[in-house]
Coordinates of C-alpha atoms and ligand atoms in Angstrom, one line a residue:
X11 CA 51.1 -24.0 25.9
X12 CA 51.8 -25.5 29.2
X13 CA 48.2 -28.0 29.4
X14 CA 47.0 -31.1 31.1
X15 CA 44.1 -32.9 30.0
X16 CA 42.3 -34.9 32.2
X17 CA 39.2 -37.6 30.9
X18 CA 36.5 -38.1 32.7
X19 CA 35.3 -41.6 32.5
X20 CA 34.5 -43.5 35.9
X21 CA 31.0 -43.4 35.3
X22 CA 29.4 -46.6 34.7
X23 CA 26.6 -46.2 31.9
X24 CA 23.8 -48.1 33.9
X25 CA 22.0 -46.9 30.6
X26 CA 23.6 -48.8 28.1
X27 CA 22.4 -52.1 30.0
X28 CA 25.7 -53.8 29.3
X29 CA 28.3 -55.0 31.5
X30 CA 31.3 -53.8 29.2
X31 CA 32.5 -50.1 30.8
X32 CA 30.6 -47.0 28.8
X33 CA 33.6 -45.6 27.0
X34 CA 34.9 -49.1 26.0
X35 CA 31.8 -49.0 23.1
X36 CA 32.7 -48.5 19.7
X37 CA 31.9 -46.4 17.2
X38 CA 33.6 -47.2 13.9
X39 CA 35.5 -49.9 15.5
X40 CA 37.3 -47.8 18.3
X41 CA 36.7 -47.4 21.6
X42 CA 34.5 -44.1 22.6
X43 CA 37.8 -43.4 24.6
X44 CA 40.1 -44.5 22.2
X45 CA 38.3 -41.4 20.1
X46 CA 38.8 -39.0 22.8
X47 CA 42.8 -40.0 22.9
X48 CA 43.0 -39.9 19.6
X49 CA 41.6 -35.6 19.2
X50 CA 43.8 -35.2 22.3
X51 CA 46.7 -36.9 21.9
X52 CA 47.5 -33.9 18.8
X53 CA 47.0 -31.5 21.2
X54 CA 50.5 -32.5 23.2
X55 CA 50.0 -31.7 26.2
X56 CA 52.3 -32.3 28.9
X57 CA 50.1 -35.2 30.5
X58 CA 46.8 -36.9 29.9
X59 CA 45.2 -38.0 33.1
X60 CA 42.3 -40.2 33.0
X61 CA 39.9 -40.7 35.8
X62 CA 38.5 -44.4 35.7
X63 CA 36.0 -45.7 38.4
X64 CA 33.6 -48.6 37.1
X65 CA 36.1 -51.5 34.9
X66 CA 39.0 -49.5 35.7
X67 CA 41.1 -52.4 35.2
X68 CA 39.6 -53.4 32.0
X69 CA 39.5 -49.6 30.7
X70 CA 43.6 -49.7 31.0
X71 CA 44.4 -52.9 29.9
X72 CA 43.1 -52.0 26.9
X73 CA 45.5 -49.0 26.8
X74 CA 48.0 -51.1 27.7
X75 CA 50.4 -49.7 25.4
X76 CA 50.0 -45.8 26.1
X77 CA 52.8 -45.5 28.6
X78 CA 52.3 -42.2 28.7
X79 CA 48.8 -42.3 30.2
X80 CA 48.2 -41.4 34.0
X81 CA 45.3 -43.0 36.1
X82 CA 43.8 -41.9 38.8
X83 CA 41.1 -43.5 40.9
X84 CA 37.7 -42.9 41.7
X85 CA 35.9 -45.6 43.6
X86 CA 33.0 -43.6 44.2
X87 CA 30.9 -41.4 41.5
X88 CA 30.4 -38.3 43.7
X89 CA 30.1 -36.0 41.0
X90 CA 32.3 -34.6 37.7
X91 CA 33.7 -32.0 40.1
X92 CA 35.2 -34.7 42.9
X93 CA 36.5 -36.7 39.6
X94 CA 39.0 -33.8 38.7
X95 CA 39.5 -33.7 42.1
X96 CA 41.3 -37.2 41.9
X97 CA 43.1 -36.4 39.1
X98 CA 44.8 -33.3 40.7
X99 CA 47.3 -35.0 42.5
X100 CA 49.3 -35.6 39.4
X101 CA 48.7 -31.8 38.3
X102 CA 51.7 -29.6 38.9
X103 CA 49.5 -27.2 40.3
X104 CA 52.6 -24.9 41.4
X105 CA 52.6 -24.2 37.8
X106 CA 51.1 -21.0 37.5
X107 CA 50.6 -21.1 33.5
X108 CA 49.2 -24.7 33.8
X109 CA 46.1 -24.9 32.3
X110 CA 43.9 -28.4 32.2
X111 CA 41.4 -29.0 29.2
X112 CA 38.4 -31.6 31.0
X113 CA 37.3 -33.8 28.6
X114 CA 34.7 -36.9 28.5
X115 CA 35.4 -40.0 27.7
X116 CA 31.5 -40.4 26.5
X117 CA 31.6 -37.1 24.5
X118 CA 33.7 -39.4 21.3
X119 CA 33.3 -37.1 18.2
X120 CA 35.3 -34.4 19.7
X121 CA 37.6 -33.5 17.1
X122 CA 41.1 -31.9 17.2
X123 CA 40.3 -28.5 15.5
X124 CA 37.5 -27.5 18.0
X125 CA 39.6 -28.5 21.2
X126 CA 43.1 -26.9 19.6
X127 CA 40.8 -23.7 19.2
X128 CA 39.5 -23.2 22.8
X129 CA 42.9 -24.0 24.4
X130 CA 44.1 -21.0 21.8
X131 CA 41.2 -19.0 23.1
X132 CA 42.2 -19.8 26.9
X133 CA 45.7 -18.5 26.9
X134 CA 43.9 -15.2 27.6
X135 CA 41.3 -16.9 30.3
X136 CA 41.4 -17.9 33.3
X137 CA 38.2 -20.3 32.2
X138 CA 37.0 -21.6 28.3
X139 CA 33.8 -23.5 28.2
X140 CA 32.9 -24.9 24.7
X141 CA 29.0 -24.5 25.0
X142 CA 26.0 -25.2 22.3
X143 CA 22.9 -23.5 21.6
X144 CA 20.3 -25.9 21.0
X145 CA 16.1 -26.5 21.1
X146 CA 16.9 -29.7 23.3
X147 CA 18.7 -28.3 26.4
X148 CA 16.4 -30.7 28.6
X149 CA 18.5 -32.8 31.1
X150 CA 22.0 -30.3 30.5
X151 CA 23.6 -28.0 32.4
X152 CA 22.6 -24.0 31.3
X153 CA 25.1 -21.2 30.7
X154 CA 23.4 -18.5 32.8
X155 CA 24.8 -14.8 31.4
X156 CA 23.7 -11.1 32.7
X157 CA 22.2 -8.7 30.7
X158 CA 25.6 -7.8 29.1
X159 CA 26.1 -11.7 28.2
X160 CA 28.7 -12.4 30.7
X161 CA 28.8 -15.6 31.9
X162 CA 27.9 -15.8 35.4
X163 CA 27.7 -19.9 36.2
X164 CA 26.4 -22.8 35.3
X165 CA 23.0 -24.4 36.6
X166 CA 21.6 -28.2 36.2
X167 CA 18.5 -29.2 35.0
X168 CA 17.7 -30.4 38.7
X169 CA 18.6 -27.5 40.0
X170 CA 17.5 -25.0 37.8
X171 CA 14.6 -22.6 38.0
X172 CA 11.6 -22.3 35.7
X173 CA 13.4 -19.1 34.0
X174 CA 16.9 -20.8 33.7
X175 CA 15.3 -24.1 31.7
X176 CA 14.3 -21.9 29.1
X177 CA 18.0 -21.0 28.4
X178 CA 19.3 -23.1 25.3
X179 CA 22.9 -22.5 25.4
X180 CA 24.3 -25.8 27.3
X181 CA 27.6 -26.6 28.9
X182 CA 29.2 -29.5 26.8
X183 CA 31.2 -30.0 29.4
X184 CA 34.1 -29.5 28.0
X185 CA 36.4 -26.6 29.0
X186 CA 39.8 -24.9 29.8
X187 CA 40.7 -23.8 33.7
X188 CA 43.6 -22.4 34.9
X189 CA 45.5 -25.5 37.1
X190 CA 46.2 -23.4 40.4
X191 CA 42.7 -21.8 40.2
X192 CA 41.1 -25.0 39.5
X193 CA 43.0 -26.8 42.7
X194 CA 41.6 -23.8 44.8
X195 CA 38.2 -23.9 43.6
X196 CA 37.7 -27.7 43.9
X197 CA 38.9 -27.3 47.4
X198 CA 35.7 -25.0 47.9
X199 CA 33.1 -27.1 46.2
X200 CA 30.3 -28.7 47.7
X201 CA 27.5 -31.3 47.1
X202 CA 24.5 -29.2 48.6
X203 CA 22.7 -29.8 45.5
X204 CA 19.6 -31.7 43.7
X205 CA 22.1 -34.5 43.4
X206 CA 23.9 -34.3 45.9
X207 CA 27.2 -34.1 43.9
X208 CA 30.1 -32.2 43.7
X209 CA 29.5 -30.5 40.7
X210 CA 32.7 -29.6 38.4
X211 CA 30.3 -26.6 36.9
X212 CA 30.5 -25.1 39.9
X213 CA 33.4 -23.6 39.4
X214 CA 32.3 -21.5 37.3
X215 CA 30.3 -19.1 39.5
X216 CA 33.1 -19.2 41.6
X217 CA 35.2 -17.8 38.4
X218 CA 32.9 -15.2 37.5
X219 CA 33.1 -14.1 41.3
X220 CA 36.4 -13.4 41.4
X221 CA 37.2 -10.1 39.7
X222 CA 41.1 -11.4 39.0
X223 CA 39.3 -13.6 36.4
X224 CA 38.4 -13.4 33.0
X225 CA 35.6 -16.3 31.8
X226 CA 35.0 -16.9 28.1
X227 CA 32.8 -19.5 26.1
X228 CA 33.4 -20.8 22.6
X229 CA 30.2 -21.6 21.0
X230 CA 30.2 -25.2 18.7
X231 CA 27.7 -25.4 15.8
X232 CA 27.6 -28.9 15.3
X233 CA 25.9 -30.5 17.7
X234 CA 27.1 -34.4 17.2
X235 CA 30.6 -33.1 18.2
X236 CA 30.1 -33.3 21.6
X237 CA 26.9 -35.1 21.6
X238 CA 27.3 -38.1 25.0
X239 CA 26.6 -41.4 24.8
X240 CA 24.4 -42.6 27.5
X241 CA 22.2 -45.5 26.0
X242 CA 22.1 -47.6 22.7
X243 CA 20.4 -45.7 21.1
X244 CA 22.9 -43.0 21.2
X245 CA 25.7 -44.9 20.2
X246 CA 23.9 -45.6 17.2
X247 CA 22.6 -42.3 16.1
X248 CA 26.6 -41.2 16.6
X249 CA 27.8 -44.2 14.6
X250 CA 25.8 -43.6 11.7
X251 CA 26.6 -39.8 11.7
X252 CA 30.6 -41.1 12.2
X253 CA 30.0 -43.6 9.0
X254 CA 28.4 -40.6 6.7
X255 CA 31.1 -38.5 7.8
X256 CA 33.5 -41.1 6.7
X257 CA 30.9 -41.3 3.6
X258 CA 31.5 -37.8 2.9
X259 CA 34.9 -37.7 2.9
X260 CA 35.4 -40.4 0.2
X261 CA 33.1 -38.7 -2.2
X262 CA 34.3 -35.4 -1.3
X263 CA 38.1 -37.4 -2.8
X264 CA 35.9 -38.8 -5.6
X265 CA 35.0 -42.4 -4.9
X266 CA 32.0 -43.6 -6.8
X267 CA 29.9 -44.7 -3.7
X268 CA 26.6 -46.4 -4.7
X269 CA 24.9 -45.8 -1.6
X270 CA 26.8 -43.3 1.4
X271 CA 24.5 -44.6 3.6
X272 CA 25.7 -48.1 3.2
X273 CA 29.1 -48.1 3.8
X274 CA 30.8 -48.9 6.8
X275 CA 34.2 -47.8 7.9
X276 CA 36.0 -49.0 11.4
X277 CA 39.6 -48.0 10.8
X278 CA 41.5 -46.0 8.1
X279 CA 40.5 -46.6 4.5
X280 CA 42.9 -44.9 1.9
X281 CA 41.6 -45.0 -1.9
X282 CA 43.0 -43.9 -5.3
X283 CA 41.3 -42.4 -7.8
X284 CA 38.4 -43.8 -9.8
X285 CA 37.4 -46.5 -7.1
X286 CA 33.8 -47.6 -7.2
X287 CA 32.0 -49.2 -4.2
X288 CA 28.9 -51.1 -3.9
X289 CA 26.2 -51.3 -1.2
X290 CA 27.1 -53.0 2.2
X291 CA 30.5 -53.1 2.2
X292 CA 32.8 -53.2 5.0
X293 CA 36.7 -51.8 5.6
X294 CA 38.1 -52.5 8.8
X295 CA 41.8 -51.8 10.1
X296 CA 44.0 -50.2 7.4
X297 CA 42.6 -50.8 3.9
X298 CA 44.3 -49.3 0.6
X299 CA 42.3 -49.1 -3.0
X300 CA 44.3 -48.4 -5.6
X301 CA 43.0 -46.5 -8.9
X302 CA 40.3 -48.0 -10.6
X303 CA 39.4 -50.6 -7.8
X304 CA 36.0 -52.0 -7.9
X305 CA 34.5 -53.0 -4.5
X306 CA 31.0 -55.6 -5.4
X307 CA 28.5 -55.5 -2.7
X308 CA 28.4 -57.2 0.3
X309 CA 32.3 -57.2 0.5
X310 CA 34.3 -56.9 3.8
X311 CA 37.7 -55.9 3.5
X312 CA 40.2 -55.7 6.5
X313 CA 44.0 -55.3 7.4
X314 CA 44.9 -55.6 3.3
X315 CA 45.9 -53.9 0.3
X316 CA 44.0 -54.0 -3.1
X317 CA 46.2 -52.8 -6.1
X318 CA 44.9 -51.2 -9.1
X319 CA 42.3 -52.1 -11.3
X320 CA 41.5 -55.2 -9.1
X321 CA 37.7 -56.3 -8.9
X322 CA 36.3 -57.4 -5.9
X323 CA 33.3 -59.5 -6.6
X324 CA 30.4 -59.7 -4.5
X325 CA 30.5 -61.4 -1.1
X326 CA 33.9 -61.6 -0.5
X327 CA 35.8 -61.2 2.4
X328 CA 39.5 -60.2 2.8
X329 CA 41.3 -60.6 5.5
X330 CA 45.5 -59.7 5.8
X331 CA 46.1 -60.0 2.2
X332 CA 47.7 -58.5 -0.9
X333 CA 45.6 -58.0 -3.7
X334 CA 47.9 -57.0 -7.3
X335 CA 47.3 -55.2 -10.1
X336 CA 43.7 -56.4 -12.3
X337 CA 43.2 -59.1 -10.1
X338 CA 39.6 -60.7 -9.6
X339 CA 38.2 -62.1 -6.6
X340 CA 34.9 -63.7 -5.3
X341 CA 31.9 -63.5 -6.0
X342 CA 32.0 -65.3 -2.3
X343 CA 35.8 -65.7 -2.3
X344 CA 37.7 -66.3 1.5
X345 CA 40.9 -64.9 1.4
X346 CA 42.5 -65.5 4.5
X347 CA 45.5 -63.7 6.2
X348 CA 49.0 -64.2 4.1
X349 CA 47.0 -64.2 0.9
X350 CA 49.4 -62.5 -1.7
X351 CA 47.4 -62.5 -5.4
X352 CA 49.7 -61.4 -8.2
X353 CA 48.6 -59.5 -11.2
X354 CA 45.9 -60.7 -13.2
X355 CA 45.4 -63.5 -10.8
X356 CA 41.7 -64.7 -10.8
X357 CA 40.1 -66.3 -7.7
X358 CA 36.4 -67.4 -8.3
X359 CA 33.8 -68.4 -6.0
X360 CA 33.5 -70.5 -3.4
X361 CA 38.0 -70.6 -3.1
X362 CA 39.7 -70.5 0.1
X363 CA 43.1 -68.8 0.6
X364 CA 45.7 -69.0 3.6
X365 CA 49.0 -68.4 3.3
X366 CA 49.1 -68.6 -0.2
X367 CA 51.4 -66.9 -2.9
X368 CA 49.8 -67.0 -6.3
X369 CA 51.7 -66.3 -9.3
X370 CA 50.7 -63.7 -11.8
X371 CA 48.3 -65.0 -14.4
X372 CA 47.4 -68.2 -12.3
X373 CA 43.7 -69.0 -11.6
X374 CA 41.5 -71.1 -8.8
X375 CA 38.0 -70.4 -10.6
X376 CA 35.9 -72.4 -8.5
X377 CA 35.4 -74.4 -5.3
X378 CA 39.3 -74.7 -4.1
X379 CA 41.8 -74.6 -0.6
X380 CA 44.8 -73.4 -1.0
X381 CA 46.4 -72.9 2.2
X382 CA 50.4 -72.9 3.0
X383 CA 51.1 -73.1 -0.5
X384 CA 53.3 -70.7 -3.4
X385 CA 52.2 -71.0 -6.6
X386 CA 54.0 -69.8 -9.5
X387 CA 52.7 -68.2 -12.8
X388 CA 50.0 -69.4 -15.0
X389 CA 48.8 -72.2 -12.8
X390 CA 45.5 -73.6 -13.4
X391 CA 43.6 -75.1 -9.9
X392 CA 40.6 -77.3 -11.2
X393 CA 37.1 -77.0 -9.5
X394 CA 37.3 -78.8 -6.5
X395 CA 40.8 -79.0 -5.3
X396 CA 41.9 -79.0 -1.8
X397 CA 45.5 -78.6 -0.7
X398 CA 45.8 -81.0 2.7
X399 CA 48.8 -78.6 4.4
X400 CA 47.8 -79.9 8.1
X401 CA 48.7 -83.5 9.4
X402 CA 46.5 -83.6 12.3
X403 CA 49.8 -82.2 13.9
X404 CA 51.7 -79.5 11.8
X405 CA 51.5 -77.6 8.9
X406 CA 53.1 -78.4 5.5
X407 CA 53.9 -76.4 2.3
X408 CA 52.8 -77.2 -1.2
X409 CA 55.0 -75.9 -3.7
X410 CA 54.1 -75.8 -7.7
X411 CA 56.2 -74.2 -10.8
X412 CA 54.9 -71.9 -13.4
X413 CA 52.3 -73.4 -16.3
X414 CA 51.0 -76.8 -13.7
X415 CA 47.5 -78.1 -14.4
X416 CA 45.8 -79.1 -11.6
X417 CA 42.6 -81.2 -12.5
X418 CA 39.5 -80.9 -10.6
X419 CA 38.4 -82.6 -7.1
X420 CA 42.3 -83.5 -6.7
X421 CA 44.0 -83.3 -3.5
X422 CA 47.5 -82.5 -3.1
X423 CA 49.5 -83.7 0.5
X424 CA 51.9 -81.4 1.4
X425 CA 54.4 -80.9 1.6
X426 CA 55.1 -81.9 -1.9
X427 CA 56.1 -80.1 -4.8
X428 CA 54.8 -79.8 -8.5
X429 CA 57.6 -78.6 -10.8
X430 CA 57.0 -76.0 -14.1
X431 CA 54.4 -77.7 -16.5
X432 CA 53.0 -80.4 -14.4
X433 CA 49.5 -81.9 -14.7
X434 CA 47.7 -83.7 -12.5
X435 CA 44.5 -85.7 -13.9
X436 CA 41.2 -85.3 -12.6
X437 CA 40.7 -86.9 -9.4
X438 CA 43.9 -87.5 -8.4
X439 CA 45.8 -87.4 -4.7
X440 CA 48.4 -86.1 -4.9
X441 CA 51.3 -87.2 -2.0
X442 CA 54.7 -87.7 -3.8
X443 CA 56.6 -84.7 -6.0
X444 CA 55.6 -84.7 -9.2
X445 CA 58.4 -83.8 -11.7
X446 CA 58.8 -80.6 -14.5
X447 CA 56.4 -81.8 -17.7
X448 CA 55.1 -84.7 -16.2
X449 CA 51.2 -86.5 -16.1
X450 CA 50.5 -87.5 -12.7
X451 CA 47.5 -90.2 -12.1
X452 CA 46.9 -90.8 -8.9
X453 CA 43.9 -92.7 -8.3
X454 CA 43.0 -95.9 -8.9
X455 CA 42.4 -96.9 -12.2
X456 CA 38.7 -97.8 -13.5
X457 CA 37.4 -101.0 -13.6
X458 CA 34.6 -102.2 -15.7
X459 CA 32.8 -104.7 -15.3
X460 CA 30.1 -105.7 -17.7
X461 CA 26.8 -107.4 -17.3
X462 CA 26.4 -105.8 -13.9
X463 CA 22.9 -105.8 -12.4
X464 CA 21.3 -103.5 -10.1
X465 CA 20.4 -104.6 -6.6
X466 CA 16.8 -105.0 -6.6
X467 CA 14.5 -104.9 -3.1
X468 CA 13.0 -108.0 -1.9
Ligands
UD1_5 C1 27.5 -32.9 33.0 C2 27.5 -31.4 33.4 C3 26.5 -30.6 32.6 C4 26.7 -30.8 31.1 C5 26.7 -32.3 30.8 C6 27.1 -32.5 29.3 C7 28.3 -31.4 35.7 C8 27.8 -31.2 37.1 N1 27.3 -31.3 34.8 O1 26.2 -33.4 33.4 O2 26.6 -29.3 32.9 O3 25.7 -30.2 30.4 O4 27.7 -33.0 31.6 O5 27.0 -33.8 29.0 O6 29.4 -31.5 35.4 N2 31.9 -38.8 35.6 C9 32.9 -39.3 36.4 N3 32.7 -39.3 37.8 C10 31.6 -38.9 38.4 C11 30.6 -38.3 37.6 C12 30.8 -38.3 36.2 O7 33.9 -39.7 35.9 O8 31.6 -38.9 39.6 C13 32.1 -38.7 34.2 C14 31.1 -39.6 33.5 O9 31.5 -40.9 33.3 C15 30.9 -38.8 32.2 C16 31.1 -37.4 32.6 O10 31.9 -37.4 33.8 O11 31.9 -39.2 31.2 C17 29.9 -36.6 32.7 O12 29.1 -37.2 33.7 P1 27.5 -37.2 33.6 O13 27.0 -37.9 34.8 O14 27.1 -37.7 32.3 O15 27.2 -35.6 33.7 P2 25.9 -34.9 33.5 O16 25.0 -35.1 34.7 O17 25.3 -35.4 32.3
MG6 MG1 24.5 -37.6 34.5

């Protein structure tokens, strides 16, 4: 199908009492826009055109890197109708098969299925509207029929009669024109109206007028797909039913989740089987869960991988890192981007990762930095240890061998390296190599000294 798709989104959402442009919100942690790209960008159509007025700068530079994106203008909000208007200039509207699919860039929850079917159902149209019935019509545009149900226009809530406000089939806005009919018709539109505004919807009476015509609606069921955002409150109500959508899909695959309603997707999470997730937790970017992964409450999880059988205790947050096989981390664990955990690696409370590789079997069980460092297998990081890797300047490496004991509260000064089977005593700093199966005491040795009094008060 030969189709353009043009966005409307130059409005400026005085409602949602925010200086950030409307369709820049988020609901699970992309743009309201970047929703509407994504359902229409797997339609392929020839060109997407999207009409930007308030933040237009700001809109696009956050689609910086969709080259294939047209903008068009419009510095004044004279209506929907006068906003397609500024987008046909980059219509080939000699194109007689061209057909353009409006979108809005407030309507996010779209989805792909519902658009692919009324562009299928407007290759025989010369106009598609998706429409909804509903008991809370107040404030949309209604789909006024004759007797035998054919569509005859569309009337606002301003400018609508007694009689047509009782009609509860709504225009979602959303439709399907022919490109040279649409060009024509705009051309005839005018803004003698309640508000004054060139009405898109207009073109719809002037459809059903013209006998060469054929008009059709396709009639949604679910009423958050192309629900708007115009306030807050709004957003929210769409984000929570985005997030039990999301919910539904993961126990729909068979996640064990202990609560739907408290879990909170804002990207792509991908699980195996048999994963178990506790209240509260949080997935953001691209998360995989192997088989068998446990998820603790109160976890946030971004941009990582978690292998099987790896527990993730609770309050811990993951960030960038690669968690292997039967691992355990937290409870309250930081593990920072460039974390890589080995199998059967343990990393208790209160431990700070960074750009750390640590080897299978090895363990950091309480109260530890480890940042810049590769640690081999079996290594034991007391309570308490801190790996200094920055000079006030750069960052240094700490390198230790397979089986090293690391006593508690010690500090290691990188870059220095710990070869296999090294200990370090309790206590100790740590700023020259230490050698393969050797004791290193770095701290000052203990004095006693007997017969010592307390200081008293005068
Ligand atoms: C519009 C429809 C109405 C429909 C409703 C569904 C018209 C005249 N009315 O009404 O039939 O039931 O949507 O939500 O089309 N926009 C621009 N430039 C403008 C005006 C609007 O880009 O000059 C954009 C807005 O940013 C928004 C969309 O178009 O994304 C719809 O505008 P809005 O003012 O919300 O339309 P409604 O009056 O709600
Ligand atoms: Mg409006």
């Amino acid at each position: 199908m030969n189709l353009d798709i043009v966005i409307l989104a130059a409005g400026k959402g005085t409602r949602m009492n925010s200086n950030l442009p409307k369709v820049l919100h988020r609901i699970g942690g992309d743009s309201m826009l970047g929703h509407v790209l994504s359902a229409a960008s797997q339609l392929q159509a020839a060109k997407t055109h999207i009409v930007v007025g308030y933040g237009a700068d700001e809109i696009r530079e956050n689609f910086a890197d969709r080259a294939d994106l047209q903008w068009a203008m419009q510095e004044q909000q004279l209506g929907t109708g006068h906003a397609v208007m500024q987008a046909m200039p980059g219509v080939d509207v000699s194109d007689s098969d061209k057909k353009i699919l409006v979108l809005y860039g407030d309507v996010p929850l779209i989805n792909f299925d519902t658009l692919s079917k009324l562009v299928q159902q407007s290759e025989t149209n010369t106009l598609s509207i998706l429409t909804l019935v509903t008991d809370r019509p107040t404030g949309l545009g209604r789909i006024v029929r004759d007797d035998g149900g054919k569509i005859l226009a569309i009337v606002e809530e301003k400018d609508a009669s007694e009689e047509q406000k009782q009609i509860k089939e709504i225009n979602t806005g959303i439709m399907v024109i022919s490109a040279p009919k649409l060009n024509f018709w705009l051309d005839a539109l005018c803004n003698d109206n309640a508000q004054g505004e060139y009405y898109l919807t207009d073109v719809v009476a002037m459809a059903a007028a013209d006998a060469d015509c054929a008009l059709a609606a396709m009639v949604i069921n679910d009423e958050n797909e192309v629900q708007g955002v115009n306030d807050k409150a709004q957003l929210a109500m769409l984000e929570r039913h985005y997030q039990m959508n999301k919910a539904d899909q993961l126990l729909e695959a068979g996640v064990l989740l202990c609560d739907p309603s408290r879990i909170d997707i804002r990207g792509e999470l991908t699980t195996g089987s048999d994963v178990e997730i506790d209240i509260n937790a949080l997935f953001e970017g691209k998360v995989t869960l192997g088989n068998g992964v446990k998820v603790g409450a109160n976890v946030c999880i971004k941009d990582s991988t978690i292998a099987d059988n790896a527990h993730i205790l609770p309050g811990s947050i993951i960030e960038g890192a690669d968690i292997g096989e039967r691992a355990s981390v937290g409870p309250y664990a930081r593990i920072r981007p460039g974390t890589v955990l080995k199998q059967d690696t343990k990393i208790g409370n209160f431990v700070e990762t960074k750009n750390a590789i640590i080897g299978k079997g090895s363990k950091a069980s309480h109260l530890a930095y480890i940042g810049d460092a590769e640690l081999g297998e079996n290594v034991n990081i007391g309570a308490g240890t801190i790996f200094c890797n920055y000079d006030g300047v750069s960052k240094h490496k700490t390198l230790i061998g397979n089986n090293v004991f690391i006593g508690s509260n010690s500090v290691l000064v990188a870059p220095v390296k710990l070869a296999d089977n090294a200990f370090v005593a309790a206590g100790s700093s740590v700023n020259s190599d230490v050698p393969a199966d050797t004791l290193a005491v770095g701290r000052a040795k203990q004095r006693n000294i007997s017969g010592w009094k307390r200081p008293t008060k005068k």
